[in-house]
Amino acid sequence: MGLEDDLRKCSPIELAALLSGEDMWTSRGNVRAAVPKFVMSDGPHGVRCAVGMASDLPGTECAKEATSFPCGVNLAMSWDPDLAKTVGAAMADQARALGVNVLLGPAVNIQRNPLCGRNFEYLSEDPQVSGRIGAGLVKGIQSRGIAACPKHFAVNSQELRRQASDSVVDERTLRELYLTAFELVVRLSGPLTMMTSYNQVNGVYSHENRHLLTDILRNEWGFDGMTMSDWGGSNTAVGAALAGGSLEMPSPGLTSLRELEAAFRAGTVTHDDLLARALEVAKVARETYYDVPGDAPDLMSRKKKLQIGDDLLDRGHSLAFDAAVQTLTLLKNDSVAPYGGNTLDDSSAGSSATPEPGATGDSTGDATGDTTGAAATTVPALPLRPGCRVAVVGDLAVHARFQGGGSSEVTTHRADTILDALDALAEQPRESSRLDGRAAGQPGHRFTVVGYADGYRRDGKPDAGKLHEATKLARRDDVDVVVAVVGLTEADESESVDRATMALPKAQDNLMGALAALRKRTGKPVVAVLVAGGPVELPWADDVDGLLYTGLAGEAAGAATAAVLAGDVNPSGHLAQTWPLTYADCPNAAWFPAPGPHAIYREGPFVGYRYFATAGRPVRFPFGFGLSYSRFTLSDLEVNQWGVACIVSNDSPVDGKAVVQLYVAAPTDGGPHVARELKGFAKVDVPAGGRREARIEFDEMTFRHFDAGDGAWHVTSGAWTVMVGTSCVDLPLSSLVHIHGDRSPHPTDPALGSLAYADVHHATADDVRAMFRLARTPLPGERGTAPDVEDAGGARTGKSFRATSGSATMPRPEHRNPEVNGENLVPNEDPKPFGPNVPLSSWTRADGRLARLFAGSLQRKASKPDQHGAPDMGALFVLNMPPRAMQKMAGGKVDRAIVDDLVDFANGHALRAAARLVHDVPANMWTNTLAANKLRRAGRR
């Protein structure tokens, strides 16, 4: 008998029980159907196996030691799916050691805006990079018998109001940009599970969005696995079961079971509906089952005792280093006067030509660098010169920061600091590991760290003393070069809160300004090391000689950074996102994050380089850009029916890795026209002085576009431009190809106005409406009214699945403007009376005094940082949570009736709410007892 036959023996109530979690991290099982329980753990870049497995809010528990691998933003900068696969397999090995069956990752949402709080987890602004790196992670994880869980499906682009926000995006942009990464992951790696997002997508919550879960994910892409809600993210159990939502997490107790059973009796949900969802859950349970050592009969008790062994942790740390060094991205490496104790001819080290800030035009050179200037008079700033004396400044050099905050935060076995790692390398003789061997046999050490100074306070507060100490150190006669480590801190990047600014803390900019002035007076080179999970404004970028971006590179980030600075490793990372000159340059700067219930993606497809390349706007560093200690040139482009090929030459004595990127420019097809789009890439190892062929194949996604008119993909006939290079603007090779498609080219619709060619800052509300109209996507004010759905769990009144409005009061950028050139695209909505889907942060304006006091206390708690400056994750999680989510998190202690009572308090009806609670709390307990007894009897049949 097969799994389906086993499940057909189960009663409807037993099937319904499988559709929600038993506790915070565990599913339910069924003995009669031989369906085991399975354990889940956060895991985008390492296993966060929580100690408080059954009760605590996600992101707040202590966790067992594991390896913190490079964050998603870093793995994407490797442009290497095979590396991602290796990291995924290592994470799965550690998950297995901890008794975990499902790893909740990777996070493949598109980086829509630089200020999104979880960009450090997300991979890229481009779906090809996100999808292919994400697929590599999934392949690696599942190669060890652990299920991967790509997330958050879909369009989860801001943290503000994340559980009560409607992502409104036109269907064409949705399909071509925001869903393509998930499609690639599904088609290339076959994930066993998929996590839905908190938000609504075009008016429907993701976990009950049939268009996403059934029409697209299952029917079009062929996904046959389990979908699970994000923690507390399910709106209704009935809506989920009907739409294709398999598992509600974490622990609604038996309240969801009661709702489903009532809907089954009413005929709203059929036995086949319950069976289909239960089959999806049970398949994961069986496919990820393995024996866990230990004698305790209880699954969780047994797994709580497990630990990762020291040998596995040591191997994990070694891999974390190997991965990190392939993600670090060299952004600037100018020629400087020779410094240090050795002035040998080092021109062959590859003095990299940094592009002019703001350059957007295609260049004829190679983005990985070209030697400029005579070797006798100049050397590249990096790697650090033999015999040089180094001053290190910056608190981030001694207090390691290598991951973001929130549910992805890993409790590490060890973590390297940049200063310690530089000291360790400085103690080694030069000949032990010089990059190119030219310094072999020279006396003394490769370099010396002569001093360190904080330079700034980590909390960002001004400190003239620390600044003075840093500049005093840098001025010393025995200092040849200054390495300044700056970046974002724990307070700046975390789940549950978006960044308030793209600027670095002012104290750090002051430090860099002081060092720039010193550099100008003395000629001492200044090398900046930037630690951050995403782009930052760099007003001093022209005033440093070298710039190494480390991202958030995992627990071995310090050692990896030192290895690149010292020249032990040749950097090969390339940016997976655009770095604007200023935040105001971003296409959606004026309306991100949306403060109200509707986040309208009014920029359409013009996100990241798609905007900057089309609009011709200057940037600090373009998408795909990265320098090297090698010098590469591309030549001999060949284009045929299967794809493209070119020759990569390494014109230096240094082995290196080149990232070759394929872009296409399409004929106009009537919709908003993007100048170019990435369609493939290859990372190529090229030995010193050698040549290698890079090949990138075409696939069904290379020339397609989505037509919302018939809901299908099409190919436009005509002349397409195929471009190959090393960034989205450095494309020295190109060719026209004539494609025979199924659609003729059409001029861009003039109704799009300024949106026709990415002039988003001047787009009117009519332009935005035209874009949505062409994509057959109604804006919120144009949607039909959804019928009220009677809550199957017995709520007193019918409730719409659609969220009512309400504005969270978390800190947000003052520049945000919810209007388009003075005109709102959504109707004005009064959040009162509050409903069950209004976030608790809105209760600061509640009519009920108790609700205001409660929300105010949460706000104060959330705004009080811990000793590291990080926000209170538990308070932030609850602030973003609507009352409805309490039911999904409370283990059965709260049902929909109690949720309505709590909302009554917020609406000022305290006496009525209190009277109803007196009835509803014991009624819920009694009804749960009856349901438990019924479930127990069903299991004995």
Coordinates of N, CA and C in Angstrom, one line a residue, residues 578-681:
T578 N 22.8 46.5 -7.3 CA 23.3 47.8 -7.7 C 23.6 48.7 -6.4
W579 N 24.6 49.4 -6.5 CA 24.9 50.4 -5.4 C 24.7 51.8 -5.9
P580 N 23.6 52.4 -5.6 CA 23.3 53.8 -6.0 C 24.3 54.8 -5.4
L581 N 24.4 56.0 -6.0 CA 25.2 57.0 -5.4 C 24.5 57.5 -4.1
T582 N 23.2 57.7 -4.1 CA 22.5 58.1 -2.9 C 21.2 57.4 -2.9
Y583 N 20.5 57.3 -1.7 CA 19.3 56.6 -1.6 C 18.2 57.3 -2.5
A584 N 18.3 58.6 -2.6 CA 17.3 59.3 -3.4 C 17.3 58.9 -4.9
D585 N 18.4 58.3 -5.3 CA 18.5 57.8 -6.7 C 17.6 56.6 -7.0
C586 N 17.3 55.9 -5.9 CA 16.6 54.6 -6.1 C 15.2 54.8 -6.7
P587 N 14.7 53.9 -7.5 CA 13.4 54.2 -8.2 C 12.3 54.3 -7.3
N588 N 12.3 53.5 -6.2 CA 11.1 53.5 -5.3 C 11.5 54.2 -3.9
A589 N 12.5 55.1 -3.9 CA 12.9 55.7 -2.6 C 11.7 56.5 -2.0
A590 N 10.9 57.1 -2.8 CA 9.8 58.0 -2.2 C 8.7 57.2 -1.6
W591 N 8.6 55.9 -1.9 CA 7.4 55.2 -1.3 C 7.7 53.9 -0.7
F592 N 9.0 53.7 -0.3 CA 9.4 52.5 0.5 C 9.9 52.9 1.8
P593 N 9.5 52.1 2.9 CA 8.4 51.1 2.8 C 7.1 51.7 2.9
A594 N 6.0 51.0 2.4 CA 4.7 51.6 2.4 C 4.2 51.6 3.9
P595 N 3.7 52.8 4.3 CA 3.3 52.9 5.7 C 1.9 52.3 6.0
G596 N 1.1 52.2 4.9 CA -0.3 51.8 5.1 C -0.5 50.3 4.6
P597 N -1.7 49.9 4.5 CA -2.0 48.5 4.2 C -1.6 48.1 2.8
H598 N -1.4 49.0 1.8 CA -1.1 48.7 0.4 C 0.2 49.1 0.0
A599 N 1.1 48.2 -0.3 CA 2.4 48.6 -0.8 C 2.4 48.4 -2.3
I600 N 2.2 49.5 -3.0 CA 2.0 49.5 -4.5 C 3.4 49.5 -5.2
Y601 N 3.7 48.6 -6.0 CA 5.0 48.5 -6.7 C 4.9 49.3 -7.9
R602 N 4.8 50.6 -7.7 CA 4.5 51.5 -8.9 C 5.6 51.7 -9.8
E603 N 6.8 51.2 -9.4 CA 8.0 51.3 -10.3 C 8.0 50.2 -11.4
G604 N 7.0 49.2 -11.2 CA 6.9 48.1 -12.2 C 8.2 47.3 -12.2
P605 N 8.7 47.0 -13.5 CA 9.9 46.2 -13.6 C 11.2 46.9 -13.3
F606 N 11.1 48.2 -13.1 CA 12.3 49.0 -13.0 C 12.9 49.0 -11.6
V607 N 13.5 47.9 -11.3 CA 14.2 47.6 -10.0 C 15.7 47.4 -10.2
G608 N 16.5 48.0 -9.4 CA 17.9 47.8 -9.5 C 18.5 48.2 -10.9
Y609 N 19.3 47.4 -11.4 CA 20.0 47.7 -12.7 C 19.0 47.9 -13.8
R610 N 17.8 47.2 -13.7 CA 16.8 47.4 -14.8 C 16.4 48.8 -14.9
Y611 N 16.3 49.5 -13.7 CA 16.0 50.9 -13.7 C 17.2 51.8 -14.2
F612 N 18.4 51.6 -13.5 CA 19.5 52.5 -13.7 C 20.0 52.4 -15.2
A613 N 20.0 51.2 -15.7 CA 20.5 51.0 -17.1 C 19.5 51.6 -18.1
T614 N 18.2 51.4 -17.8 CA 17.2 51.9 -18.8 C 17.1 53.5 -18.7
A615 N 17.2 54.0 -17.5 CA 17.0 55.4 -17.3 C 18.3 56.2 -17.6
G616 N 19.4 55.4 -17.7 CA 20.7 56.1 -17.9 C 21.2 56.9 -16.7
R617 N 20.8 56.4 -15.5 CA 21.2 57.1 -14.2 C 22.6 56.6 -13.7
P618 N 23.4 57.5 -13.2 CA 24.7 57.0 -12.7 C 24.6 56.3 -11.4
V619 N 25.5 55.4 -11.1 CA 25.5 54.6 -9.9 C 26.9 54.6 -9.3
R620 N 27.0 54.2 -8.0 CA 28.3 54.1 -7.4 C 29.1 52.9 -8.0
F621 N 28.4 51.7 -7.9 CA 28.9 50.5 -8.4 C 27.8 49.7 -9.1
P622 N 28.0 49.3 -10.3 CA 26.9 48.6 -11.1 C 26.7 47.2 -10.6
F623 N 25.6 46.7 -10.9 CA 25.2 45.3 -10.7 C 26.2 44.4 -11.5
G624 N 26.7 43.3 -10.8 CA 27.6 42.4 -11.5 C 29.1 42.8 -11.4
F625 N 29.4 44.0 -10.8 CA 30.8 44.5 -10.8 C 31.6 43.9 -9.7
G626 N 32.9 43.6 -10.0 CA 33.8 43.1 -9.0 C 35.2 43.1 -9.6
L627 N 36.2 43.5 -8.8 CA 37.6 43.6 -9.3 C 38.4 42.3 -8.8
S628 N 39.6 42.2 -9.3 CA 40.4 41.1 -9.1 C 41.9 41.5 -9.0
Y629 N 42.7 40.6 -8.4 CA 44.2 40.9 -8.5 C 44.7 40.3 -9.9
S630 N 43.9 39.7 -10.6 CA 44.2 39.3 -12.0 C 43.7 40.3 -13.0
R631 N 44.1 40.2 -14.2 CA 43.6 41.0 -15.3 C 43.0 40.1 -16.4
F632 N 41.7 40.3 -16.6 CA 41.0 39.5 -17.6 C 40.6 40.3 -18.8
T633 N 40.6 39.6 -20.0 CA 39.9 40.2 -21.1 C 39.0 39.1 -21.8
L634 N 37.9 39.6 -22.4 CA 37.0 38.7 -23.1 C 37.1 38.9 -24.6
S635 N 37.1 37.8 -25.3 CA 37.2 37.9 -26.8 C 36.5 36.7 -27.4
D636 N 36.4 36.8 -28.8 CA 36.0 35.7 -29.6 C 34.6 35.2 -29.2
L637 N 33.6 36.2 -29.3 CA 32.2 35.8 -29.0 C 31.7 34.9 -30.1
E638 N 31.0 33.9 -29.7 CA 30.3 33.0 -30.6 C 28.9 32.9 -30.1
V639 N 27.9 33.1 -31.0 CA 26.5 32.9 -30.7 C 25.9 31.9 -31.7
N640 N 25.3 30.9 -31.1 CA 24.5 30.0 -32.0 C 23.2 29.6 -31.3
Q641 N 22.6 28.6 -31.8 CA 21.2 28.3 -31.4 C 21.2 27.8 -29.9
W642 N 22.3 27.3 -29.4 CA 22.3 26.8 -28.0 C 22.7 27.8 -27.0
G643 N 23.4 28.8 -27.4 CA 23.8 29.8 -26.4 C 25.0 30.6 -26.9
V644 N 25.8 31.0 -26.0 CA 27.0 31.9 -26.3 C 28.3 31.2 -25.7
A645 N 29.4 31.6 -26.3 CA 30.7 31.2 -25.8 C 31.7 32.3 -26.1
C646 N 32.6 32.5 -25.2 CA 33.7 33.4 -25.5 C 35.0 32.9 -24.8
I647 N 36.1 33.6 -25.1 CA 37.4 33.2 -24.5 C 37.7 34.2 -23.4
V648 N 38.1 33.7 -22.3 CA 38.5 34.6 -21.1 C 40.0 34.4 -21.0
S649 N 40.7 35.5 -21.2 CA 42.2 35.5 -21.0 C 42.6 36.1 -19.7
N650 N 43.6 35.5 -19.1 CA 44.1 36.1 -17.8 C 45.5 36.6 -18.2
D651 N 45.6 37.9 -18.3 CA 46.8 38.6 -18.7 C 47.7 39.0 -17.5
S652 N 47.8 38.1 -16.5 CA 48.6 38.5 -15.4 C 49.2 37.2 -14.8
P653 N 50.2 37.3 -13.9 CA 50.8 36.1 -13.4 C 50.1 35.5 -12.2
V654 N 48.8 35.9 -12.0 CA 48.0 35.5 -10.8 C 46.8 34.7 -11.3
D655 N 46.7 33.4 -10.8 CA 45.5 32.7 -11.0 C 44.3 33.4 -10.6
G656 N 43.2 33.3 -11.3 CA 42.0 34.0 -10.9 C 40.7 33.4 -11.4
K657 N 39.6 34.0 -10.9 CA 38.3 33.5 -11.3 C 37.5 34.7 -11.9
A658 N 37.0 34.5 -13.1 CA 36.2 35.6 -13.8 C 34.8 35.2 -13.8
V659 N 33.9 36.2 -13.7 CA 32.5 36.0 -13.7 C 32.0 36.6 -15.0
V660 N 31.6 35.7 -15.9 CA 31.1 36.1 -17.3 C 29.6 36.1 -17.3
Q661 N 29.0 37.2 -17.7 CA 27.6 37.5 -17.6 C 26.9 37.7 -19.0
L662 N 25.8 37.1 -19.2 CA 25.0 37.2 -20.4 C 23.8 38.1 -20.2
Y663 N 23.7 39.1 -21.0 CA 22.5 40.0 -21.0 C 21.9 40.0 -22.4
V664 N 20.5 40.3 -22.4 CA 19.9 40.4 -23.7 C 19.0 41.7 -23.6
A665 N 18.9 42.3 -24.8 CA 18.0 43.5 -25.0 C 17.0 43.1 -26.0
A666 N 15.7 43.2 -25.6 CA 14.6 42.7 -26.4 C 14.0 43.8 -27.3
P667 N 13.3 43.4 -28.4 CA 12.5 44.4 -29.1 C 11.4 44.8 -28.2
T668 N 10.8 46.0 -28.5 CA 9.7 46.5 -27.8 C 8.5 45.6 -28.0
D669 N 7.7 45.4 -27.0 CA 6.5 44.5 -27.1 C 5.2 45.1 -26.5
G670 N 5.2 46.4 -26.4 CA 4.0 47.1 -25.9 C 4.1 47.5 -24.5
G671 N 4.8 46.8 -23.7 CA 4.8 47.1 -22.2 C 6.0 47.9 -21.9
P672 N 6.2 48.2 -20.6 CA 7.4 49.0 -20.1 C 8.7 48.3 -20.7
H673 N 9.6 49.1 -21.2 CA 10.7 48.5 -21.9 C 12.0 48.6 -21.0
V674 N 12.6 47.5 -20.7 CA 13.8 47.4 -19.9 C 15.0 47.3 -20.9
A675 N 16.1 48.1 -20.6 CA 17.2 48.2 -21.5 C 17.9 46.8 -21.7
R676 N 18.1 46.1 -20.6 CA 18.8 44.8 -20.7 C 18.5 44.0 -19.5
E677 N 18.5 42.7 -19.6 CA 18.3 41.8 -18.5 C 19.3 40.6 -18.5
L678 N 19.7 40.3 -17.3 CA 20.6 39.1 -17.2 C 19.9 37.8 -17.5
K679 N 20.5 37.0 -18.3 CA 19.9 35.7 -18.6 C 20.8 34.5 -18.3
G680 N 22.0 34.7 -17.9 CA 22.8 33.6 -17.5 C 24.2 34.1 -17.1
F681 N 25.0 33.2 -16.5 CA 26.3 33.6 -16.1 C 27.2 32.3 -15.9

